[in-house]
mmCIF file of C-alpha atoms in Angstrom:
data_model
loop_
_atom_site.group_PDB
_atom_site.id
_atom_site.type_symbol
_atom_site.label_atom_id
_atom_site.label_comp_id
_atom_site.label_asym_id
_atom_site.label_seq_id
_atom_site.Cartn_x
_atom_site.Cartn_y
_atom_site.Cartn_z
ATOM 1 C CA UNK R 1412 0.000 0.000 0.000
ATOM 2 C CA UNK R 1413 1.336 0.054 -1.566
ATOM 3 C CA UNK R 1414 2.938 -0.590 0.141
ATOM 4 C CA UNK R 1415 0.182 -2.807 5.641
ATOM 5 C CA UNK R 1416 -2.596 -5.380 4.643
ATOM 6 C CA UNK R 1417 -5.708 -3.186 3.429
ATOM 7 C CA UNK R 1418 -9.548 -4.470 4.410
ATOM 8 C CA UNK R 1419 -11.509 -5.732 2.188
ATOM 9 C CA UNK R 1420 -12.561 -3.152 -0.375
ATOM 10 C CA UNK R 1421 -11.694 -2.352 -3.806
ATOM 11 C CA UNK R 1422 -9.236 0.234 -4.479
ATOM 12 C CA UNK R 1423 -6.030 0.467 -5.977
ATOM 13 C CA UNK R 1424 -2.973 -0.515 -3.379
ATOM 14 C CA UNK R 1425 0.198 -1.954 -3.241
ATOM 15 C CA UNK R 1426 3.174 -1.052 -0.880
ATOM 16 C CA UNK R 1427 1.741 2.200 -0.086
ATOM 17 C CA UNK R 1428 -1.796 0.225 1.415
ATOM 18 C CA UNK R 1429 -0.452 1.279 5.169
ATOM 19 C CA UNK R 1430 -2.443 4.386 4.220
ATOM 20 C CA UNK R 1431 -5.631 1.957 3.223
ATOM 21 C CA UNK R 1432 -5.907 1.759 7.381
ATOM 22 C CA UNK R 1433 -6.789 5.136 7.993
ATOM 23 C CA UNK R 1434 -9.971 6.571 6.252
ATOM 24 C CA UNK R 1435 -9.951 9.704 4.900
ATOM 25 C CA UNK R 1436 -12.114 11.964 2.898
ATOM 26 C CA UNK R 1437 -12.440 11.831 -1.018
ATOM 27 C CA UNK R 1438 -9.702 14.049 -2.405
ATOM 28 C CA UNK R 1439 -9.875 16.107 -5.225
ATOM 29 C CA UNK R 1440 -7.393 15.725 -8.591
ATOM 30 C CA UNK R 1441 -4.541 18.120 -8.728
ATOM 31 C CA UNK R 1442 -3.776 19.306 -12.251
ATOM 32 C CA UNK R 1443 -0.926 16.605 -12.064
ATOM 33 C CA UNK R 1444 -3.572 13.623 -11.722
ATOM 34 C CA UNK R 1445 -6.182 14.813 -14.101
ATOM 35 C CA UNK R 1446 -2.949 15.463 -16.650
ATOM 36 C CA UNK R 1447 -2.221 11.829 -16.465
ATOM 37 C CA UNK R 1448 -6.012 10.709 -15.827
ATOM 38 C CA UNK R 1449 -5.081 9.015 -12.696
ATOM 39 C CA UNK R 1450 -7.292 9.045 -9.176
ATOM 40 C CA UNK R 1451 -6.297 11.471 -6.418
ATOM 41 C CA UNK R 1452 -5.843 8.318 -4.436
ATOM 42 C CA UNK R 1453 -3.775 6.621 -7.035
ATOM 43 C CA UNK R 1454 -2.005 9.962 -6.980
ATOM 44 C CA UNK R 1455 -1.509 10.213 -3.327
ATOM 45 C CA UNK R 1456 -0.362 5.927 -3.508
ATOM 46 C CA UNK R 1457 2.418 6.967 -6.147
ATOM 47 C CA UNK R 1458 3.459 9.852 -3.799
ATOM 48 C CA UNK R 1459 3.968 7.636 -0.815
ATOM 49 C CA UNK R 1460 5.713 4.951 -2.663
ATOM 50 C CA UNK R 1461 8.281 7.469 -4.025
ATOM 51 C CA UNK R 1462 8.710 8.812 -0.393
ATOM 52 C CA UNK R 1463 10.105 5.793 0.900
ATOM 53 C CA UNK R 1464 12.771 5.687 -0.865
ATOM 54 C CA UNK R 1465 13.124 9.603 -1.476
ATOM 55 C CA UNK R 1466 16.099 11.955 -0.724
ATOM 56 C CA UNK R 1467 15.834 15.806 -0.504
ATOM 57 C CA UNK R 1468 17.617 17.689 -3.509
ATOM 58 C CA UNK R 1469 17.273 21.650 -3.472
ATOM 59 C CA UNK R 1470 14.782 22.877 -6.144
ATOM 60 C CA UNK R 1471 12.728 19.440 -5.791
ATOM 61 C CA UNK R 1472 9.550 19.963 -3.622
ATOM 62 C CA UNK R 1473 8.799 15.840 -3.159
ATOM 63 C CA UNK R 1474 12.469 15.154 -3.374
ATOM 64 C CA UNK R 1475 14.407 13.182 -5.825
ATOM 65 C CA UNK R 1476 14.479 8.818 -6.064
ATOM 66 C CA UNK R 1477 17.971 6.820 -6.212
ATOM 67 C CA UNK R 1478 17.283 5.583 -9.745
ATOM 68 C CA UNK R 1479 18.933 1.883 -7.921
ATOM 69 C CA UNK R 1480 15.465 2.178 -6.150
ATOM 70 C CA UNK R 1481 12.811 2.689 -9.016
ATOM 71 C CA UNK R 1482 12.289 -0.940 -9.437
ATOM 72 C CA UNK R 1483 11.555 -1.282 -5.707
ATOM 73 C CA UNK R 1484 8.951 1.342 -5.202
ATOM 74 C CA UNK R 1485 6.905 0.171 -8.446
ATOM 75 C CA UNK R 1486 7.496 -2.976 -6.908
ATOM 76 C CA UNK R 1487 5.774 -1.462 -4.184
ATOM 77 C CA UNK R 1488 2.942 0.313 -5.839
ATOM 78 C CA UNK R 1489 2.372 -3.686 -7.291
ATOM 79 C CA UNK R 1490 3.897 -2.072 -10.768
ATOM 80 C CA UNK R 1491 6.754 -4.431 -10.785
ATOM 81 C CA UNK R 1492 8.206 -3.342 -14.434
ATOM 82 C CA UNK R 1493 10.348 -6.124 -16.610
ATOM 83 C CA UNK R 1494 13.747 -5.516 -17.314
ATOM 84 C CA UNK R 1495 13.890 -4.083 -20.454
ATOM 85 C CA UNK R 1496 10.149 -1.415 -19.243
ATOM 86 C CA UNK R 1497 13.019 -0.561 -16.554
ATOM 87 C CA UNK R 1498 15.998 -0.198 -18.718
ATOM 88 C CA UNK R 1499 13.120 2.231 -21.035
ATOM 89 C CA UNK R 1500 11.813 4.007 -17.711
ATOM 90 C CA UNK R 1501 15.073 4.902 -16.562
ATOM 91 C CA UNK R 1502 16.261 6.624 -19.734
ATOM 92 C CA UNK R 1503 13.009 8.495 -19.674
ATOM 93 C CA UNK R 1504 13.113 9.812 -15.823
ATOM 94 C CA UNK R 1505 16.923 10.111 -15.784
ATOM 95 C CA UNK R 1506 18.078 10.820 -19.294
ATOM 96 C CA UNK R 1507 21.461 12.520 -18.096
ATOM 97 C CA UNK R 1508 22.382 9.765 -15.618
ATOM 98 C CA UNK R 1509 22.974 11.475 -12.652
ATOM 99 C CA UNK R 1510 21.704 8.605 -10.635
ATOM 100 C CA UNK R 1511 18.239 9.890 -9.324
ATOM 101 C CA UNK R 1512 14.967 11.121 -10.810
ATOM 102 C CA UNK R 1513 12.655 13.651 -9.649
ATOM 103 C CA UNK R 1514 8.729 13.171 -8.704
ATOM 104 C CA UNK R 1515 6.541 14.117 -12.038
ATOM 105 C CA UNK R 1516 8.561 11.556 -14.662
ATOM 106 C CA UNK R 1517 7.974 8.985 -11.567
ATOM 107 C CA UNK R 1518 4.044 9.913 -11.621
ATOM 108 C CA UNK R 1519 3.726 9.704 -15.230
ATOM 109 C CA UNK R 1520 5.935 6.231 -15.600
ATOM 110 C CA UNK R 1521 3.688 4.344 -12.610
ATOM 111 C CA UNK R 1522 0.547 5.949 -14.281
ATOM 112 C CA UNK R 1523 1.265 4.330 -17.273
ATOM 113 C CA UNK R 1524 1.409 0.975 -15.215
ATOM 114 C CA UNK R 1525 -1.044 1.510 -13.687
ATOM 115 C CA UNK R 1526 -3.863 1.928 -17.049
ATOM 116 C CA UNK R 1527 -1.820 -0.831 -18.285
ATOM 117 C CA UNK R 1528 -2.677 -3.284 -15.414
ATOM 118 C CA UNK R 1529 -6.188 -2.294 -15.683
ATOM 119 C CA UNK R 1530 -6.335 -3.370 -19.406
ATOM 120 C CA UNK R 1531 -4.221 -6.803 -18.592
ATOM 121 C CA UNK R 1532 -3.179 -9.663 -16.339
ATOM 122 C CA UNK R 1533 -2.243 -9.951 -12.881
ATOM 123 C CA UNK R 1534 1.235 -10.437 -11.575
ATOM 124 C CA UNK R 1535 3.466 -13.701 -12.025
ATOM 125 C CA UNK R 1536 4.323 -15.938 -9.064
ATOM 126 C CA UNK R 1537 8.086 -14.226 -9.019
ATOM 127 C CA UNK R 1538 6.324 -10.755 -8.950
ATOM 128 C CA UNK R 1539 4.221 -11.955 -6.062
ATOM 129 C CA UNK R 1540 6.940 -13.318 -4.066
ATOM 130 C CA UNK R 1541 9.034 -9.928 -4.917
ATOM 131 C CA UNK R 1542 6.165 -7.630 -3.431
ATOM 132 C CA UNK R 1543 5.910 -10.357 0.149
ATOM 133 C CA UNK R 1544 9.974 -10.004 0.741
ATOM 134 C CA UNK R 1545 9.428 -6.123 0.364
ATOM 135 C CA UNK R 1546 6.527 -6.107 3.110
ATOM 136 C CA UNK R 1547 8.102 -7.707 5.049
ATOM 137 C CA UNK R 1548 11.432 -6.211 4.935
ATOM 138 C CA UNK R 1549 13.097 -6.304 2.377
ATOM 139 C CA UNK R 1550 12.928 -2.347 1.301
ATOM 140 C CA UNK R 1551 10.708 -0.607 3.438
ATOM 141 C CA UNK R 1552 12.090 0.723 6.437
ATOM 142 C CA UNK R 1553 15.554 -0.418 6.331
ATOM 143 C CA UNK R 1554 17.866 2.003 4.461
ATOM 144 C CA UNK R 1555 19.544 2.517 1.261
ATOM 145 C CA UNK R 1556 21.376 -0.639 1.325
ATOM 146 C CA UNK R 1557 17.901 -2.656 0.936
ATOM 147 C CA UNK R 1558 18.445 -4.249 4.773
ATOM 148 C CA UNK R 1559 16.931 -7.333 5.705
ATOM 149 C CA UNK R 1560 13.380 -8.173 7.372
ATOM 150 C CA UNK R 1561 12.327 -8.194 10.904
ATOM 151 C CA UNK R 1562 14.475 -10.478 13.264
ATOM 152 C CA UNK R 1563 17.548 -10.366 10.409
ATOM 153 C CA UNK R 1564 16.336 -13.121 7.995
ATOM 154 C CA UNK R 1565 13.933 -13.227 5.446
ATOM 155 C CA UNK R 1566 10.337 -13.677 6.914
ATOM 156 C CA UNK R 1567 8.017 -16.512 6.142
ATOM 157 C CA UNK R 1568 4.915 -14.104 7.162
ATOM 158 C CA UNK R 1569 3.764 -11.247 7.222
ATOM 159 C CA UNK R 1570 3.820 -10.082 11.185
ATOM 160 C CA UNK R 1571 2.218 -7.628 13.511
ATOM 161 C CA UNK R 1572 5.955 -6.673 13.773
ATOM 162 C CA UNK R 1573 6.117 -6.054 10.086
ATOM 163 C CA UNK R 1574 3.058 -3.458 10.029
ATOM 164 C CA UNK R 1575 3.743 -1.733 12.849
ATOM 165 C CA UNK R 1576 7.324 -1.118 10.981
ATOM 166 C CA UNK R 1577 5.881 0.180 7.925
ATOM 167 C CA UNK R 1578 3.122 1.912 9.630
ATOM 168 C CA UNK R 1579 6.013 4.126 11.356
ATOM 169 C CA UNK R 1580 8.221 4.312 8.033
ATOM 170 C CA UNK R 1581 4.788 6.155 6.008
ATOM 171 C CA UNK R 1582 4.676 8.369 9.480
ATOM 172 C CA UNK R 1583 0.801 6.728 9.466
ATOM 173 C CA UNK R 1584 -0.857 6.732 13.624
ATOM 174 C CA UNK R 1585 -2.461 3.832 13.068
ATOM 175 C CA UNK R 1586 -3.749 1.891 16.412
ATOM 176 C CA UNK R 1587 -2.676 -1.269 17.040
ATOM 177 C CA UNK R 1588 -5.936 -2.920 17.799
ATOM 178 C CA UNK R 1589 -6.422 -2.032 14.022
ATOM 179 C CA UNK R 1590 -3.271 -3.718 12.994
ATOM 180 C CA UNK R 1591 -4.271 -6.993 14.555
ATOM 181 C CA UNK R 1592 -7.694 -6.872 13.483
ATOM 182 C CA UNK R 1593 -6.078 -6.625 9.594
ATOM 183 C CA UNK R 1594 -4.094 -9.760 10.491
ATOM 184 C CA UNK R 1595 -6.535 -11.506 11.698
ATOM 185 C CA UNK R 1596 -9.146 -10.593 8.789
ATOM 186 C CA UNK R 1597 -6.340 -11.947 6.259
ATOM 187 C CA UNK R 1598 -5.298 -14.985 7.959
ATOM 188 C CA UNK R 1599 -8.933 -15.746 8.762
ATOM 189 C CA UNK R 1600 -9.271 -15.686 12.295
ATOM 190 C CA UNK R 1601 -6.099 -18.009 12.976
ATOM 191 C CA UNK R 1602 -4.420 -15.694 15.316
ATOM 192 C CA UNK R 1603 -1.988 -12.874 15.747
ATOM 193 C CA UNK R 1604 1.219 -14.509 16.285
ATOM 194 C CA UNK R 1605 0.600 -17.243 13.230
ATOM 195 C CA UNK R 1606 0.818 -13.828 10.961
ATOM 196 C CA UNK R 1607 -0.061 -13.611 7.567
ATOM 197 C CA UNK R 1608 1.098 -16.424 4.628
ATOM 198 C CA UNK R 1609 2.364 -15.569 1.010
ATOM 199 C CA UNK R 1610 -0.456 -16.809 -0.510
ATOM 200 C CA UNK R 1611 -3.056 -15.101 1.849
ATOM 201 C CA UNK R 1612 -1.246 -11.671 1.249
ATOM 202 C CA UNK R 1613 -1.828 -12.595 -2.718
ATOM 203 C CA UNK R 1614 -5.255 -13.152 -1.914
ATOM 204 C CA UNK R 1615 -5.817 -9.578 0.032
ATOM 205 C CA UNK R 1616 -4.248 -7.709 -2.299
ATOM 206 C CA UNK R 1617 -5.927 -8.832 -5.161
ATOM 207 C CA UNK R 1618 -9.304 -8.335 -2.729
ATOM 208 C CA UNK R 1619 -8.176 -4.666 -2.570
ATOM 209 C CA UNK R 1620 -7.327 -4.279 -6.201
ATOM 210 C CA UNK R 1621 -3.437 -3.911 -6.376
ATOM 211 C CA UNK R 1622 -3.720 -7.451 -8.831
ATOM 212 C CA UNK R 1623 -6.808 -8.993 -10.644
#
């Protein structure tokens, strides 16, 4: 969300879906949105996914993105783009290489994605298994390097631990009680410290729309 485990509802998510927990009221388009027919909330998804991995450059209101982390915040958005739509993007949103690329090229690339996933498929099992390691550690909340999940090895589940991490990385107050009622709604009632399996993240986040 994208990118915590939204509730059941439709709407587009992926990493950035921490913000899914909180309800807020409908937002109107800014001129960028409407310029690249996208949602205010698909909008305001894009803008949180490039804030993870952001740095501040003088002149750049939102900040500029390591080009070594575009891949991981479409990745988070549920964009994941192949090698050669990266190799394509990156020319596009960093056509001097100097290493980083500001917010609008960002916003129009991931909008592009994102009409495209509406008109095709859903994700492939590597895709899938991509977005899990990056809930659950593997790029949100751990630093430029690209650190490793909670408890220093790569996480079988998605955990309480693992929300309330990315909860604090988007700088979202979300209670706890909520957090462990969104575990429990995606694992089915099978309890808090059991967590949240591969397959039942798939199956939540295609519930909320972030893959048909």
């Amino acid at each position: 969300m994208e990118c915590i485990i939204p509730p059941k509802r439709k709407a587009p998510s992926g990493a950035a879906a921490a913000k899914d927990a909180v309800a807020a009221p409908k937002e109107r388009q800014s001129k960028l949105a409407k310029e690249h027919n996208i949602s205010a909330r698909e909008e305001s998804e894009i803008k949180e996914a490039f804030a993870l991995f952001s740095e501040p450059m003088e002149g750049e209101k939102e900040g500029v993105i390591p080009t070594k982390d575009v891949r991981r915040a479409m990745v988070a958005l549920g964009l994941p783009p192949s090698k050669a739509e990266l190799k394509e993007f990156l020319s596009i949103m960093d056509p001097d290489e100097d290493g980083h690329a500001p917010y609008e090229p960002f916003l129009a690339i991931c909008a592009l994605k994102l009409h495209a996933r509406n008109e095709g498929d859903g994700p492939d099992e590597a895709e899938v298994d991509e977005a899990f390691r990056l809930f659950t550690g593997a790029g949100i909340g751990t630093g430029r390097s690209g650190g490793g999940a909670v408890g220093g090895a790569e996480a079988e589940v998605l955990t309480l631990a693992h929300l309330k991490r990315i909860a604090m990385t988007l700088k979202q107050d979300v209670d706890e009680a909520l957090l462990r009622d969104m575990v429990l709604e995606a694992n089915g009632g099978a309890g808090i410290g059991r967590g949240v399996t591969r397959a039942e993240f798939e199956e939540v986040m295609r519930r909320a729309g972030a893959w048909k």
